[in-house]
mmCIF file of N, CA, C and O in Angstrom:
data_model
loop_
_atom_site.group_PDB
_atom_site.id
_atom_site.type_symbol
_atom_site.label_atom_id
_atom_site.label_comp_id
_atom_site.label_asym_id
_atom_site.label_seq_id
_atom_site.Cartn_x
_atom_site.Cartn_y
_atom_site.Cartn_z
ATOM 1 N N MET A 8 16.539 0.679 4.578
ATOM 2 C CA MET A 8 15.497 1.167 5.445
ATOM 3 C C MET A 8 14.383 1.652 4.316
ATOM 4 O O MET A 8 13.056 1.257 4.381
ATOM 5 N N ARG A 9 14.830 2.008 3.053
ATOM 6 C CA ARG A 9 13.727 2.625 2.329
ATOM 7 C C ARG A 9 12.794 1.494 1.665
ATOM 8 O O ARG A 9 11.820 1.436 1.403
ATOM 9 N N ARG A 10 13.578 0.524 1.351
ATOM 10 C CA ARG A 10 13.113 -1.010 0.836
ATOM 11 C C ARG A 10 12.060 -1.374 1.780
ATOM 12 O O ARG A 10 11.067 -2.227 1.357
ATOM 13 N N HIS A 11 12.437 -1.368 2.996
ATOM 14 C CA HIS A 11 11.206 -2.024 4.089
ATOM 15 C C HIS A 11 10.013 -1.279 3.845
ATOM 16 O O HIS A 11 8.983 -1.533 4.128
ATOM 17 N N ILE A 12 10.223 0.233 3.981
ATOM 18 C CA ILE A 12 8.905 0.799 3.683
ATOM 19 C C ILE A 12 8.140 0.792 2.517
ATOM 20 O O ILE A 12 7.042 0.919 2.768
ATOM 21 N N GLU A 13 8.842 0.890 1.381
ATOM 22 C CA GLU A 13 8.215 0.518 0.077
ATOM 23 C C GLU A 13 7.697 -0.939 0.313
ATOM 24 O O GLU A 13 6.391 -1.112 -0.442
ATOM 25 N N LEU A 14 8.172 -1.854 0.953
ATOM 26 C CA LEU A 14 7.684 -3.045 0.985
ATOM 27 C C LEU A 14 6.414 -3.245 1.876
ATOM 28 O O LEU A 14 5.449 -3.628 1.438
ATOM 29 N N LEU A 15 6.380 -2.226 2.794
ATOM 30 C CA LEU A 15 5.435 -2.040 3.720
ATOM 31 C C LEU A 15 4.047 -1.390 3.011
ATOM 32 O O LEU A 15 3.033 -1.868 3.264
ATOM 33 N N VAL A 16 4.275 -0.644 2.204
ATOM 34 C CA VAL A 16 3.441 0.220 1.754
ATOM 35 C C VAL A 16 2.767 -0.547 0.440
ATOM 36 O O VAL A 16 1.272 -0.655 0.453
ATOM 37 N N GLY A 17 3.451 -1.661 -0.192
ATOM 38 C CA GLY A 17 2.850 -2.483 -1.124
ATOM 39 C C GLY A 17 2.077 -3.392 -0.443
ATOM 40 O O GLY A 17 1.282 -4.043 -0.923
ATOM 41 N N LEU A 18 2.279 -4.000 0.986
ATOM 42 C CA LEU A 18 1.779 -4.929 1.516
ATOM 43 C C LEU A 18 0.433 -4.576 2.196
ATOM 44 O O LEU A 18 -0.761 -4.943 1.966
ATOM 45 N N VAL A 19 0.686 -3.067 2.718
ATOM 46 C CA VAL A 19 -0.808 -2.401 2.935
ATOM 47 C C VAL A 19 -1.827 -2.197 1.757
ATOM 48 O O VAL A 19 -3.136 -2.639 1.981
ATOM 49 N N GLY A 20 -1.257 -1.875 0.742
ATOM 50 C CA GLY A 20 -2.024 -1.647 -0.365
ATOM 51 C C GLY A 20 -2.863 -3.059 -1.082
ATOM 52 O O GLY A 20 -3.838 -3.066 -1.314
ATOM 53 N N LEU A 21 -2.139 -4.089 -0.804
ATOM 54 C CA LEU A 21 -2.477 -5.459 -1.184
ATOM 55 C C LEU A 21 -3.530 -5.846 -0.367
ATOM 56 O O LEU A 21 -4.467 -6.370 -0.934
ATOM 57 N N VAL A 22 -3.372 -5.473 0.830
ATOM 58 C CA VAL A 22 -4.617 -5.954 2.039
ATOM 59 C C VAL A 22 -5.760 -5.060 1.573
ATOM 60 O O VAL A 22 -6.828 -5.709 1.576
ATOM 61 N N GLU A 23 -5.511 -3.888 1.345
ATOM 62 C CA GLU A 23 -6.606 -3.194 0.876
ATOM 63 C C GLU A 23 -7.080 -3.268 -0.200
ATOM 64 O O GLU A 23 -8.668 -3.373 -0.315
ATOM 65 N N LEU A 24 -6.412 -3.648 -1.057
ATOM 66 C CA LEU A 24 -6.981 -4.176 -2.882
ATOM 67 C C LEU A 24 -7.969 -5.516 -2.425
ATOM 68 O O LEU A 24 -8.770 -5.550 -3.076
ATOM 69 N N LEU A 25 -7.390 -6.359 -1.638
ATOM 70 C CA LEU A 25 -8.002 -7.807 -1.550
ATOM 71 C C LEU A 25 -9.232 -7.829 -0.546
ATOM 72 O O LEU A 25 -10.228 -8.492 -0.875
ATOM 73 N N CYS A 26 -9.241 -6.966 0.298
ATOM 74 C CA CYS A 26 -10.110 -6.813 1.489
ATOM 75 C C CYS A 26 -10.452 -5.630 2.027
ATOM 76 O O CYS A 26 -10.445 -5.131 2.720
ATOM 77 N N PRO A 27 -11.187 -4.640 1.371
ATOM 78 C CA PRO A 27 -11.418 -3.216 1.578
ATOM 79 C C PRO A 27 -12.675 -3.166 2.533
ATOM 80 O O PRO A 27 -12.610 -2.359 3.361
ATOM 81 N N ARG A 28 -13.320 -4.226 2.469
ATOM 82 C CA ARG A 28 -14.619 -3.984 3.602
ATOM 83 C C ARG A 28 -14.034 -4.218 4.960
ATOM 84 O O ARG A 28 -14.269 -3.355 6.092
ATOM 85 N N THR A 29 -12.829 -5.210 5.285
ATOM 86 C CA THR A 29 -12.294 -5.329 6.492
ATOM 87 C C THR A 29 -11.547 -4.074 6.788
ATOM 88 O O THR A 29 -11.610 -3.653 8.036
ATOM 89 N N VAL A 30 -10.648 -3.489 6.026
ATOM 90 C CA VAL A 30 -10.305 -2.265 6.206
ATOM 91 C C VAL A 30 -11.021 -1.094 6.438
ATOM 92 O O VAL A 30 -10.536 -0.293 7.518
ATOM 93 N N ILE A 31 -12.087 -1.054 5.604
ATOM 94 C CA ILE A 31 -12.838 0.286 6.074
ATOM 95 C C ILE A 31 -13.570 -0.108 7.682
ATOM 96 O O ILE A 31 -13.740 1.047 8.313
ATOM 97 N N ALA A 32 -13.960 -1.186 7.912
ATOM 98 C CA ALA A 32 -14.367 -1.609 9.191
ATOM 99 C C ALA A 32 -13.623 -1.016 10.208
ATOM 100 O O ALA A 32 -13.786 -0.606 11.195
ATOM 101 N N VAL A 33 -12.345 -1.593 10.164
ATOM 102 C CA VAL A 33 -11.432 -1.312 11.246
ATOM 103 C C VAL A 33 -10.879 0.135 11.162
ATOM 104 O O VAL A 33 -10.796 0.820 12.173
ATOM 105 N N ALA A 34 -11.019 0.971 10.071
ATOM 106 C CA ALA A 34 -10.649 2.215 10.204
ATOM 107 C C ALA A 34 -11.741 3.104 10.859
ATOM 108 O O ALA A 34 -11.684 3.772 11.520
ATOM 109 N N THR A 35 -13.037 2.793 10.491
ATOM 110 C CA THR A 35 -14.047 3.309 11.216
ATOM 111 C C THR A 35 -14.455 3.079 12.426
ATOM 112 O O THR A 35 -14.492 3.894 13.523
ATOM 113 N N ARG A 36 -13.815 1.840 13.166
ATOM 114 C CA ARG A 36 -13.849 1.585 14.651
ATOM 115 C C ARG A 36 -12.773 2.626 15.291
ATOM 116 O O ARG A 36 -12.931 2.922 16.364
ATOM 117 N N LEU A 37 -11.573 2.644 14.523
ATOM 118 C CA LEU A 37 -10.584 3.459 15.176
ATOM 119 C C LEU A 37 -10.769 5.115 15.141
ATOM 120 O O LEU A 37 -10.592 5.616 15.962
ATOM 121 N N ALA A 38 -11.728 5.357 14.000
ATOM 122 C CA ALA A 38 -11.760 6.828 13.986
ATOM 123 C C ALA A 38 -12.884 7.554 14.688
ATOM 124 O O ALA A 38 -12.926 8.596 15.014
ATOM 125 N N TYR A 39 -14.016 6.639 15.058
ATOM 126 C CA TYR A 39 -15.189 7.077 15.378
ATOM 127 C C TYR A 39 -15.682 6.421 16.832
ATOM 128 O O TYR A 39 -15.197 5.305 17.005
ATOM 129 N N ARG A 40 -16.277 7.057 17.540
ATOM 130 C CA ARG A 40 -16.766 6.764 18.800
ATOM 131 C C ARG A 40 -17.867 5.726 18.727
ATOM 132 O O ARG A 40 -18.028 4.710 19.539
ATOM 133 N N THR A 41 -18.801 5.938 17.861
ATOM 134 C CA THR A 41 -19.975 5.231 17.532
ATOM 135 C C THR A 41 -19.885 4.857 15.990
ATOM 136 O O THR A 41 -21.028 5.229 15.246
ATOM 137 N N PRO A 42 -19.048 3.756 15.639
ATOM 138 C CA PRO A 42 -19.164 3.497 14.208
ATOM 139 C C PRO A 42 -20.322 2.517 13.774
ATOM 140 O O PRO A 42 -20.673 2.585 12.574
ATOM 141 N N GLU A 43 -21.047 2.016 14.734
ATOM 142 C CA GLU A 43 -22.315 1.406 14.544
ATOM 143 C C GLU A 43 -23.510 2.139 13.899
ATOM 144 O O GLU A 43 -24.274 1.642 12.816
ATOM 145 N N ASP A 44 -23.399 3.478 14.071
ATOM 146 C CA ASP A 44 -24.368 4.553 13.573
ATOM 147 C C ASP A 44 -24.166 5.168 12.143
ATOM 148 O O ASP A 44 -24.729 5.691 11.473
ATOM 149 N N LEU A 45 -22.711 4.703 11.725
ATOM 150 C CA LEU A 45 -22.580 5.261 10.411
ATOM 151 C C LEU A 45 -22.773 4.218 9.263
ATOM 152 O O LEU A 45 -22.719 2.901 9.612
ATOM 153 N N GLU A 46 -23.132 4.778 8.049
ATOM 154 C CA GLU A 46 -23.649 3.819 6.951
ATOM 155 C C GLU A 46 -22.571 4.243 6.007
ATOM 156 O O GLU A 46 -22.692 5.294 5.372
ATOM 157 N N VAL A 47 -21.838 3.148 5.589
ATOM 158 C CA VAL A 47 -20.872 3.267 4.605
ATOM 159 C C VAL A 47 -21.530 3.248 3.253
ATOM 160 O O VAL A 47 -22.298 2.085 2.581
ATOM 161 N N ARG A 48 -21.169 4.198 2.187
ATOM 162 C CA ARG A 48 -21.786 4.142 0.949
ATOM 163 C C ARG A 48 -20.929 3.012 -0.018
ATOM 164 O O ARG A 48 -19.775 2.690 0.127
ATOM 165 N N GLU A 49 -21.488 2.680 -0.961
ATOM 166 C CA GLU A 49 -20.490 1.297 -1.741
ATOM 167 C C GLU A 49 -19.505 1.840 -2.566
ATOM 168 O O GLU A 49 -18.428 1.203 -2.636
ATOM 169 N N TRP A 50 -19.759 3.089 -2.964
ATOM 170 C CA TRP A 50 -18.390 3.683 -3.690
ATOM 171 C C TRP A 50 -17.278 3.832 -2.699
ATOM 172 O O TRP A 50 -16.013 3.754 -3.412
ATOM 173 N N VAL A 51 -17.212 3.562 -1.381
ATOM 174 C CA VAL A 51 -16.314 3.910 -0.351
ATOM 175 C C VAL A 51 -15.292 2.671 -0.502
ATOM 176 O O VAL A 51 -14.226 2.523 -0.615
ATOM 177 N N TYR A 52 -15.914 1.530 -0.902
ATOM 178 C CA TYR A 52 -15.263 0.127 -0.900
ATOM 179 C C TYR A 52 -14.429 0.361 -2.479
ATOM 180 O O TYR A 52 -13.385 -0.453 -2.271
ATOM 181 N N THR A 53 -15.043 0.712 -3.309
ATOM 182 C CA THR A 53 -14.444 0.854 -4.740
ATOM 183 C C THR A 53 -13.324 1.842 -4.450
ATOM 184 O O THR A 53 -12.007 1.577 -5.254
ATOM 185 N N ALA A 54 -13.394 3.063 -3.772
ATOM 186 C CA ALA A 54 -12.524 3.889 -3.722
ATOM 187 C C ALA A 54 -11.376 3.077 -3.152
ATOM 188 O O ALA A 54 -9.938 3.573 -3.161
ATOM 189 N N ALA A 55 -11.375 2.349 -1.907
ATOM 190 C CA ALA A 55 -10.529 1.760 -1.186
ATOM 191 C C ALA A 55 -9.414 0.769 -1.797
ATOM 192 O O ALA A 55 -8.481 0.737 -1.943
ATOM 193 N N ARG A 56 -10.276 0.054 -2.802
ATOM 194 C CA ARG A 56 -9.650 -1.252 -4.002
ATOM 195 C C ARG A 56 -8.768 0.010 -4.743
ATOM 196 O O ARG A 56 -7.554 -0.628 -5.022
ATOM 197 N N LEU A 57 -9.430 0.944 -5.108
ATOM 198 C CA LEU A 57 -8.576 2.071 -6.019
ATOM 199 C C LEU A 57 -7.072 2.398 -5.324
ATOM 200 O O LEU A 57 -5.728 2.374 -5.989
ATOM 201 N N GLU A 58 -7.411 2.858 -4.292
ATOM 202 C CA GLU A 58 -6.163 3.353 -3.336
ATOM 203 C C GLU A 58 -5.232 2.087 -3.156
ATOM 204 O O GLU A 58 -3.949 2.322 -3.311
ATOM 205 N N GLY A 59 -5.614 1.023 -2.712
ATOM 206 C CA GLY A 59 -4.860 0.000 -2.663
ATOM 207 C C GLY A 59 -3.985 -0.813 -3.727
ATOM 208 O O GLY A 59 -2.933 -0.904 -3.859
ATOM 209 N N ALA A 60 -4.862 -0.471 -4.850
ATOM 210 C CA ALA A 60 -3.985 -0.570 -6.247
ATOM 211 C C ALA A 60 -3.073 0.386 -6.650
ATOM 212 O O ALA A 60 -1.835 0.049 -6.776
ATOM 213 N N VAL A 61 -3.212 1.688 -6.159
ATOM 214 C CA VAL A 61 -2.098 2.550 -6.412
ATOM 215 C C VAL A 61 -0.941 2.310 -5.459
ATOM 216 O O VAL A 61 0.098 2.471 -5.750
ATOM 217 N N LEU A 62 -1.314 2.027 -4.186
ATOM 218 C CA LEU A 62 -0.232 1.822 -2.962
ATOM 219 C C LEU A 62 0.461 0.203 -3.498
ATOM 220 O O LEU A 62 1.861 0.412 -3.170
ATOM 221 N N VAL A 63 0.061 -0.475 -3.995
ATOM 222 C CA VAL A 63 0.867 -1.557 -4.673
ATOM 223 C C VAL A 63 1.761 -1.068 -5.793
ATOM 224 O O VAL A 63 2.840 -1.517 -5.624
ATOM 225 N N LEU A 64 1.108 -0.378 -6.774
ATOM 226 C CA LEU A 64 1.801 0.034 -7.767
ATOM 227 C C LEU A 64 3.131 0.873 -7.341
ATOM 228 O O LEU A 64 4.134 0.801 -7.650
ATOM 229 N N LEU A 65 2.960 1.730 -6.394
ATOM 230 C CA LEU A 65 4.034 2.482 -5.874
ATOM 231 C C LEU A 65 4.897 1.800 -4.875
ATOM 232 O O LEU A 65 6.145 2.159 -5.336
ATOM 233 N N GLY A 66 4.531 0.804 -4.200
ATOM 234 C CA GLY A 66 5.475 0.156 -3.673
ATOM 235 C C GLY A 66 6.385 -0.971 -4.688
ATOM 236 O O GLY A 66 7.422 -1.132 -4.566
ATOM 237 N N LEU A 67 5.851 -1.334 -5.637
ATOM 238 C CA LEU A 67 6.397 -2.063 -6.582
ATOM 239 C C LEU A 67 7.532 -1.219 -7.423
ATOM 240 O O LEU A 67 8.374 -1.710 -7.848
ATOM 241 N N VAL A 68 7.077 0.170 -8.116
ATOM 242 C CA VAL A 68 7.676 0.701 -8.607
ATOM 243 C C VAL A 68 9.169 1.187 -7.716
ATOM 244 O O VAL A 68 10.181 1.400 -8.129
ATOM 245 N N GLY A 69 8.651 1.757 -6.305
ATOM 246 C CA GLY A 69 9.960 1.793 -5.793
ATOM 247 C C GLY A 69 10.771 0.665 -5.517
ATOM 248 O O GLY A 69 12.102 0.938 -5.277
ATOM 249 N N LEU A 70 10.455 -0.481 -5.110
ATOM 250 C CA LEU A 70 11.318 -1.473 -5.050
ATOM 251 C C LEU A 70 11.990 -1.819 -6.243
ATOM 252 O O LEU A 70 13.232 -2.299 -6.307
ATOM 253 N N TYR A 71 11.288 -1.606 -7.319
ATOM 254 C CA TYR A 71 12.117 -2.069 -8.419
ATOM 255 C C TYR A 71 13.126 -0.806 -8.641
ATOM 256 O O TYR A 71 14.202 -1.189 -9.527
ATOM 257 N N THR A 72 13.043 0.273 -8.795
ATOM 258 C CA THR A 72 13.885 1.410 -8.659
ATOM 259 C C THR A 72 15.116 1.342 -7.803
ATOM 260 O O THR A 72 16.008 1.490 -8.140
ATOM 261 N N THR A 73 14.657 0.965 -6.414
ATOM 262 C CA THR A 73 15.878 0.396 -5.680
ATOM 263 C C THR A 73 16.785 -0.518 -5.911
ATOM 264 O O THR A 73 17.859 -0.600 -5.908
ATOM 265 N N ALA A 74 15.960 -1.552 -6.575
ATOM 266 C CA ALA A 74 16.754 -2.766 -6.822
ATOM 267 C C ALA A 74 17.664 -2.397 -7.956
ATOM 268 O O ALA A 74 18.653 -2.838 -8.088
ATOM 269 N N GLY A 75 17.137 -1.541 -9.046
ATOM 270 C CA GLY A 75 17.573 -1.294 -10.289
ATOM 271 C C GLY A 75 18.835 -0.390 -9.867
ATOM 272 O O GLY A 75 19.968 -0.509 -10.307
ATOM 273 N N SER A 76 19.072 0.632 -9.030
ATOM 274 C CA SER A 76 20.049 1.472 -8.616
ATOM 275 C C SER A 76 21.012 0.620 -7.896
ATOM 276 O O SER A 76 22.166 0.851 -8.048
ATOM 277 N N THR A 77 20.452 -0.259 -6.695
ATOM 278 C CA THR A 77 21.591 -1.213 -6.068
ATOM 279 C C THR A 77 22.329 -2.248 -7.320
ATOM 280 O O THR A 77 23.427 -2.257 -7.096
ATOM 281 N N GLY A 78 21.582 -2.580 -8.070
ATOM 282 C CA GLY A 78 21.864 -3.677 -8.991
ATOM 283 C C GLY A 78 23.042 -2.854 -9.779
ATOM 284 O O GLY A 78 24.135 -3.385 -10.262
ATOM 285 N N SER A 79 22.716 -1.658 -10.576
ATOM 286 C CA SER A 79 23.713 -1.216 -11.313
ATOM 287 C C SER A 79 24.985 -0.541 -10.834
ATOM 288 O O SER A 79 25.872 -0.691 -11.262
ATOM 289 N N ALA A 80 24.708 -0.043 -9.232
ATOM 290 C CA ALA A 80 26.143 0.375 -8.536
ATOM 291 C C ALA A 80 26.767 -1.200 -8.575
ATOM 292 O O ALA A 80 28.209 -0.953 -8.581
ATOM 293 N N ALA A 81 26.397 -2.250 -8.121
ATOM 294 C CA ALA A 81 27.049 -3.481 -7.752
ATOM 295 C C ALA A 81 27.490 -3.912 -9.216
ATOM 296 O O ALA A 81 28.966 -4.258 -9.264
ATOM 297 N N THR A 82 27.020 -3.845 -10.357
ATOM 298 C CA THR A 82 27.689 -4.080 -11.444
ATOM 299 C C THR A 82 28.711 -3.076 -12.150
ATOM 300 O O THR A 82 29.901 -3.468 -12.439
ATOM 301 N N ASP A 83 28.496 -1.826 -11.816
ATOM 302 C CA ASP A 83 29.572 -0.783 -12.046
ATOM 303 C C ASP A 83 30.851 -1.116 -11.329
ATOM 304 O O ASP A 83 32.067 -1.154 -11.790
ATOM 305 N N ALA A 84 30.903 -1.620 -10.217
ATOM 306 C CA ALA A 84 31.965 -1.830 -9.242
ATOM 307 C C ALA A 84 32.586 -3.323 -9.710
ATOM 308 O O ALA A 84 33.822 -3.261 -9.683
ATOM 309 N N ALA A 85 31.658 -4.118 -10.181
ATOM 310 C CA ALA A 85 32.294 -5.212 -10.416
ATOM 311 C C ALA A 85 33.047 -5.256 -11.723
ATOM 312 O O ALA A 85 34.368 -5.845 -11.988
ATOM 313 N N ASP A 86 32.586 -4.241 -12.556
ATOM 314 C CA ASP A 86 33.386 -3.794 -13.920
ATOM 315 C C ASP A 86 34.670 -3.331 -13.560
ATOM 316 O O ASP A 86 35.660 -3.524 -14.528
ATOM 317 N N GLU A 87 34.822 -2.377 -12.635
ATOM 318 C CA GLU A 87 35.940 -1.622 -12.237
ATOM 319 C C GLU A 87 36.814 -2.576 -12.031
ATOM 320 O O GLU A 87 38.055 -2.482 -12.195
ATOM 321 N N VAL A 88 36.351 -3.437 -11.092
ATOM 322 C CA VAL A 88 37.468 -4.626 -10.398
ATOM 323 C C VAL A 88 38.341 -5.598 -11.546
ATOM 324 O O VAL A 88 39.171 -5.908 -11.528
ATOM 325 N N SER A 89 36.921 -5.862 -12.409
ATOM 326 C CA SER A 89 37.598 -6.854 -13.426
ATOM 327 C C SER A 89 38.634 -6.216 -14.361
ATOM 328 O O SER A 89 39.314 -6.478 -15.238
ATOM 329 N N SER A 90 38.444 -4.851 -14.673
ATOM 330 C CA SER A 90 39.343 -4.158 -15.593
ATOM 331 C C SER A 90 40.565 -4.082 -15.201
ATOM 332 O O SER A 90 41.131 -4.170 -14.494
#
């Protein structure tokens, strides 16, 4: 289950990294009653890309550590059986 969450975090981050304007547009439509009245500053898109990059990094690091711990446990078990 943890790997699924890490994968989801990484995918959300990738979407936010690649198309921040769409993510911001959807988020403002969901959060405000009249999003047409709002003017988004340019730095918000840069911040969204940065957030997306951090989420991708967190997802990858999480998947790497989960795979590393699973792989080492399997290797340890195989070593015990072969001994």
